[in-house]
Short mmCIF file of C-alpha atoms in Angstrom, two decimals:
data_model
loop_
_atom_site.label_atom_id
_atom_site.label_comp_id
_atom_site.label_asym_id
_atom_site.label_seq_id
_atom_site.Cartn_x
_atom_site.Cartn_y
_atom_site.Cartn_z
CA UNK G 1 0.00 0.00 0.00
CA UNK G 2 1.23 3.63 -0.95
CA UNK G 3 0.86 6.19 1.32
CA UNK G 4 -0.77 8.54 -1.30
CA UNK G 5 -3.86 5.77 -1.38
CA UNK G 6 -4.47 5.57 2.47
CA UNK G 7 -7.67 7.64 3.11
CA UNK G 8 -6.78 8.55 6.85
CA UNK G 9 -5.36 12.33 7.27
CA UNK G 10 -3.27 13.43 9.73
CA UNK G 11 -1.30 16.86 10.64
CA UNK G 12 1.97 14.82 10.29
CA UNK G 13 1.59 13.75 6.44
CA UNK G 14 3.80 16.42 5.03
CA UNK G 15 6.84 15.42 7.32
CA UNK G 16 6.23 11.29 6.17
CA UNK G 17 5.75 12.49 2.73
CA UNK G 18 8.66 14.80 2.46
CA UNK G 19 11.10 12.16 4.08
CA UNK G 20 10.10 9.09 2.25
CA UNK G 21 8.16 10.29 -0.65
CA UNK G 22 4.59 7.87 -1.79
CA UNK G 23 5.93 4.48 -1.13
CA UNK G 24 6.90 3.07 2.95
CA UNK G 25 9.33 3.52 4.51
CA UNK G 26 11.94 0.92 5.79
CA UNK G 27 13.04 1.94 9.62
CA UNK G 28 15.38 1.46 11.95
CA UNK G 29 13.70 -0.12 14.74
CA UNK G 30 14.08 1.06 18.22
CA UNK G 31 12.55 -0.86 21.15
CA UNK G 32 11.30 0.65 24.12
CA UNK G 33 10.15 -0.78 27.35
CA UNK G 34 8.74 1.54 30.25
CA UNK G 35 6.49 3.95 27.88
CA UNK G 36 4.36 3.42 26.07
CA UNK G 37 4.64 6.09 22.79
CA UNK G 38 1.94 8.07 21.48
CA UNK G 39 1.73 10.28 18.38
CA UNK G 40 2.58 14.16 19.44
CA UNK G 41 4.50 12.84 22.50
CA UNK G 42 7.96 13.51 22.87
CA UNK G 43 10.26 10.86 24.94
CA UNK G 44 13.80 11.26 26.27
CA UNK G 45 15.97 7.92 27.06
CA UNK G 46 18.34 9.06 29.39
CA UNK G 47 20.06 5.95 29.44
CA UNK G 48 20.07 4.45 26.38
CA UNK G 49 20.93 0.93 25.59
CA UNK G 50 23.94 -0.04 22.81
CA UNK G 51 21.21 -1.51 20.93
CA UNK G 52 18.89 1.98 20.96
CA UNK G 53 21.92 4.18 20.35
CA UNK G 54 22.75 2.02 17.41
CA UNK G 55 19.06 2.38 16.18
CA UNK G 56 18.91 6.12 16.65
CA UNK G 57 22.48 6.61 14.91
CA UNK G 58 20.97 4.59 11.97
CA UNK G 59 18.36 6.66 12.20
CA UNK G 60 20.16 9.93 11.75
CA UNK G 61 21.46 8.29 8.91
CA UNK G 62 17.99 7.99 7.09
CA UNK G 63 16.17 10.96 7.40
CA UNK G 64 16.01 10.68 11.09
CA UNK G 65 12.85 8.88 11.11
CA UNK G 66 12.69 5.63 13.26
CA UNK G 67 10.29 3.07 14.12
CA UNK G 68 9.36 2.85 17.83
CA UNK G 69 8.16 -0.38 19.19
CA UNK G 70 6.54 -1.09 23.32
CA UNK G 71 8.01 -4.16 24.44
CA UNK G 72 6.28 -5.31 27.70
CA UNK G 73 8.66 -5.91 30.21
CA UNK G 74 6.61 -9.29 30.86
CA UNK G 75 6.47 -10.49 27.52
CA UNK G 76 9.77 -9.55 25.96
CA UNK G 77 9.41 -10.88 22.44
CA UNK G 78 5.77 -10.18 21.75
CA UNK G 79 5.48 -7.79 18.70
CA UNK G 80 2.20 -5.16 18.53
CA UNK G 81 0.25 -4.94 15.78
CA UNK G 82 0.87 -1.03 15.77
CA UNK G 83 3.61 1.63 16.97
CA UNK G 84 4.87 5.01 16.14
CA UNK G 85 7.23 6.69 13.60
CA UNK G 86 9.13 9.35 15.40
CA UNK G 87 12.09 11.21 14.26
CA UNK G 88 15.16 11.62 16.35
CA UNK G 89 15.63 15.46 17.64
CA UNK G 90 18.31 15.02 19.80
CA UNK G 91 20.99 12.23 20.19
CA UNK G 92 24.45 12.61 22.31
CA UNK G 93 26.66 9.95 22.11
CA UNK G 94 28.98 8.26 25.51
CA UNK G 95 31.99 10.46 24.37
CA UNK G 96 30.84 13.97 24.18
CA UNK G 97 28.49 13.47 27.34
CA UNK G 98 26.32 11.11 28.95
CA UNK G 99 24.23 9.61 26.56
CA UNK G 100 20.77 10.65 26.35
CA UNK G 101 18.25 10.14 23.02
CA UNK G 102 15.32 12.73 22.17
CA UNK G 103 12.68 11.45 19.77
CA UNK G 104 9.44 13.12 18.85
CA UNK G 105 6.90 11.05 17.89
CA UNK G 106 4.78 11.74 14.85
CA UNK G 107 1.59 9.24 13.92
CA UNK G 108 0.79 5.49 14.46
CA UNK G 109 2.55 3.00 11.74
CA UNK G 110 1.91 -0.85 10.77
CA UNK G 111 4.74 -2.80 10.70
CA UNK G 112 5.18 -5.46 8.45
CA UNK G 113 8.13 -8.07 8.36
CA UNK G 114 11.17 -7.20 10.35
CA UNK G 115 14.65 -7.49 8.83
CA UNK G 116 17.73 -8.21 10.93
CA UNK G 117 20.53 -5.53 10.60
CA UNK G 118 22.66 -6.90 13.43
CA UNK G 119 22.95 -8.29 16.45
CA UNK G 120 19.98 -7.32 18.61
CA UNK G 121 19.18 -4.45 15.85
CA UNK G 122 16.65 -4.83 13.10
CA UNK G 123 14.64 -2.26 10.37
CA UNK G 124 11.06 -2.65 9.83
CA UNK G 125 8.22 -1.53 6.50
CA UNK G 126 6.14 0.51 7.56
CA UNK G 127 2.45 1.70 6.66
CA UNK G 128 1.85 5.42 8.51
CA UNK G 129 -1.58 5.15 9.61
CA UNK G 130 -3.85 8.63 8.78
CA UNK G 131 -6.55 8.89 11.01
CA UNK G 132 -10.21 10.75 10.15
CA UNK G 133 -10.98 13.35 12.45
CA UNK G 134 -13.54 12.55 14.65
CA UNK G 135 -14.71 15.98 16.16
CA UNK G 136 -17.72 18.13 16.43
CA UNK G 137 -17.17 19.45 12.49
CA UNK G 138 -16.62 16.01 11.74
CA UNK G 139 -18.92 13.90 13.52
CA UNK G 140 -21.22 16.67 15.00
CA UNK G 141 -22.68 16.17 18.39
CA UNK G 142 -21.84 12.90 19.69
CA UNK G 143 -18.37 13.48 19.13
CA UNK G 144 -18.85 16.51 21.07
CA UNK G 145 -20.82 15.00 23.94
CA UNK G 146 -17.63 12.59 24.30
CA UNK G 147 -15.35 14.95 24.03
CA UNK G 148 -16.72 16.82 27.24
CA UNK G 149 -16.80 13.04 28.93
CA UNK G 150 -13.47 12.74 28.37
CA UNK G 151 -12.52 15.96 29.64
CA UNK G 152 -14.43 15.77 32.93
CA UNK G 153 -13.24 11.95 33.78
CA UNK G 154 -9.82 12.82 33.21
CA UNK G 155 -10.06 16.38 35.38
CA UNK G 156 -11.67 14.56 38.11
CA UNK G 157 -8.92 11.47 37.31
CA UNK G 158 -6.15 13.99 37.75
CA UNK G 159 -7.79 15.66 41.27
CA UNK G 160 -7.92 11.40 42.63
CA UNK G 161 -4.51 11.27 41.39
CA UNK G 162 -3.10 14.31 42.87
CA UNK G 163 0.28 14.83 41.24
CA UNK G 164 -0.88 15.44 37.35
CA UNK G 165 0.69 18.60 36.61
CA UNK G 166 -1.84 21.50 36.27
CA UNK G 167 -0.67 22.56 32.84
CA UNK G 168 -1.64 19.13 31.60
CA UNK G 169 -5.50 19.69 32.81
CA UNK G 170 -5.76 23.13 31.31
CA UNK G 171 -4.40 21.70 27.78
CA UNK G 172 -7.03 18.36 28.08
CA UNK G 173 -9.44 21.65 27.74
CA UNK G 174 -8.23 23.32 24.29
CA UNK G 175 -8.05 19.62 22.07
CA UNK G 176 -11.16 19.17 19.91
CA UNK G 177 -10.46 16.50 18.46
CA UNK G 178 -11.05 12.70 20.54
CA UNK G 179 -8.56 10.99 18.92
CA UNK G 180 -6.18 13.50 19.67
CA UNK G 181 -7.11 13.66 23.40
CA UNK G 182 -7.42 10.43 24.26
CA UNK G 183 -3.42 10.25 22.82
CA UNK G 184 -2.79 12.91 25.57
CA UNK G 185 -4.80 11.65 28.12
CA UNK G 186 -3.26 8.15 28.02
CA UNK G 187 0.69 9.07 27.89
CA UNK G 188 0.20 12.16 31.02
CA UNK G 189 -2.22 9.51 33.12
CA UNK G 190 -0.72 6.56 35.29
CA UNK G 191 -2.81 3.34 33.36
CA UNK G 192 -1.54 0.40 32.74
CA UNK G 193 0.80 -0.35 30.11
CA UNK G 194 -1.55 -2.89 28.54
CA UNK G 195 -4.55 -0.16 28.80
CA UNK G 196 -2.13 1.83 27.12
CA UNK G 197 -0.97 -0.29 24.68
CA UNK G 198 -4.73 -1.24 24.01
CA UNK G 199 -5.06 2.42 23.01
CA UNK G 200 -2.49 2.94 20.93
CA UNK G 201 -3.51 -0.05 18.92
CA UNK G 202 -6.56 1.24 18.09
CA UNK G 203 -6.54 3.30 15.24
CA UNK G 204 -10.40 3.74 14.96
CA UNK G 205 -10.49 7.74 16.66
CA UNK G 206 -14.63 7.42 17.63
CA UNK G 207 -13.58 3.73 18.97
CA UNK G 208 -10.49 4.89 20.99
CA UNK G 209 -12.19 7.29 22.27
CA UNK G 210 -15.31 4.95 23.93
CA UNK G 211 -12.64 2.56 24.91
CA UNK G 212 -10.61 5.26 26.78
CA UNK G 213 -14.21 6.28 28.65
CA UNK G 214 -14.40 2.91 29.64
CA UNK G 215 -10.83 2.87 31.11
CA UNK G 216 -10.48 6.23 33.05
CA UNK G 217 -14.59 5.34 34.79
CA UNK G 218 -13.19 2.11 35.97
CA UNK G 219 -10.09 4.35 37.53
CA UNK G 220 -12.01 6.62 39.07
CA UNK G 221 -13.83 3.67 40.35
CA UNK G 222 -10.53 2.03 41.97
CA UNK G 223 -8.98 5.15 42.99
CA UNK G 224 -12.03 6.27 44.95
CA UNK G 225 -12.13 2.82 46.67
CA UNK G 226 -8.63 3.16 47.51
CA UNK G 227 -9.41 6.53 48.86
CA UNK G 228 -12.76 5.73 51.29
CA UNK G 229 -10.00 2.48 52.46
CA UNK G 230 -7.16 4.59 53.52
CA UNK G 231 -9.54 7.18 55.17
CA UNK G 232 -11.29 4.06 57.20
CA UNK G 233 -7.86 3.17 58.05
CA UNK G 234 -7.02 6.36 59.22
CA UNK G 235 -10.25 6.79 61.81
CA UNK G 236 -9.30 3.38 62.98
CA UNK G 237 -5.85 4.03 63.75
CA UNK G 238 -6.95 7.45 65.16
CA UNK G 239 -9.31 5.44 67.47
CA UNK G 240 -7.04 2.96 68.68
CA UNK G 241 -4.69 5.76 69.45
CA UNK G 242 -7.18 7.41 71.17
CA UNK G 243 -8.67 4.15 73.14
CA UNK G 244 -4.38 4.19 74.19
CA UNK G 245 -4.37 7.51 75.75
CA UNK G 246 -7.23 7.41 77.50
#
């Protein structure tokens, strides 16, 4: 498949296009295994691995694109059906000073069949995945009415939560579009990598967003369970300590 015939649109089709040209792209691939990427996210590797240096360097190499793949920590060799094309912004190498790798992450890719490079390095085909919009213009009310949904689980997510970063809340408010905020909403909030991962694979905007619904209720759910436990906790142990005194 070309990337002129897929019917999805995305803000990021002019950098994919202008890189690779019509036809996909073959990638460097660089595995990742405590977050999970999402497209418009940026993500810094402090400490790189040999292997992820090597994949960023061949990166540079090839219009700095690169192919990011989740590997869950608990099921090492498993391969998802979907991951990201990002482009590498920063890399810094042992020698000049402490290693570090900056990639920005662009829009959700298919992979198709991996091809080994090197030892514990490997490139990847990849199909860019263009998304519809799915916002009020688009999809007229209902994607408005879950647009607001969103909004208000994750606000009232973020108060349970209690260390979500302010700024993050007040930018949930100015995305229109679901697909797009249900991206942010996953990578700032504290689920699960396989909620997460569940998310990203789902390139279906209207669908991602009902799923993500789904998710942050049933965290709000747990988290205020975990709340009215610690405060029964609390009034026993004050009791007790009371009952000692007196």
């Amino acid at each position: 498949m070309s990337i002129s015939n897929v019917e999805y649109i995305n803000t990021n089709i002019d950098k994919i296009i202008s890189a690779f040209g019509t036809e996909p792209p073959e990638l460097p691939v660089l595995y990742i295994e405590n977050t999970v990427p999402f497209p418009a996210m940026t993500i810094s590797l402090s400490a790189p691995t040999k292997e992820q240096l090597k994949a960023a360097d061949s990166a540079i190499k090839n219009n700095q694109c690169i192919y990011l793949d989740y590997r869950n920590e608990e099921e090492p060799s498993a391969e998802n059906k979907i991951g990201v094309i990002g482009t590498i912004k920063q890399l810094v190498f042992p020698k000049q000073l402490k290693s570090s790798i900056v990639i920005d992450c662009l829009c959700r890719a298919i992979p198709g069949e991996r091809i080994k490079t090197g030892e514990n390095t490997s490139a990847v085909t990849v199909c860019p995945v263009y998304e519809k919009p799915y916002d009020e213009l688009s999809a007229g009310e209902e994607a408005a009415t879950q647009l607001r949904l969103l909004r208000a689980l994750f606000e009232k997510y973020a108060a349970l939560v209690k260390n979500i970063d302010e700024k993050i809340v007040q930018n949930v408010k100015r995305i229109n579009d679901c697909g797009s905020l249900t991206d942010f909403t996953a990578q700032y909030s504290y689920l699960s990598p396989e909620d997460k991962t569940a998310l990203l694979c789902q390139t279906d905007a209207q669908k991602r967003t009902e799923q993500a619904i789904e998710i942050f209720k049933k965290e709000i759910e747990i988290l205020h369970f975990q709340e009215e436990l610690t405060e029964k906790l609390q009034r026993r142990f004050n009791d007790t300590q009371r009952d000692h005194y007196i």
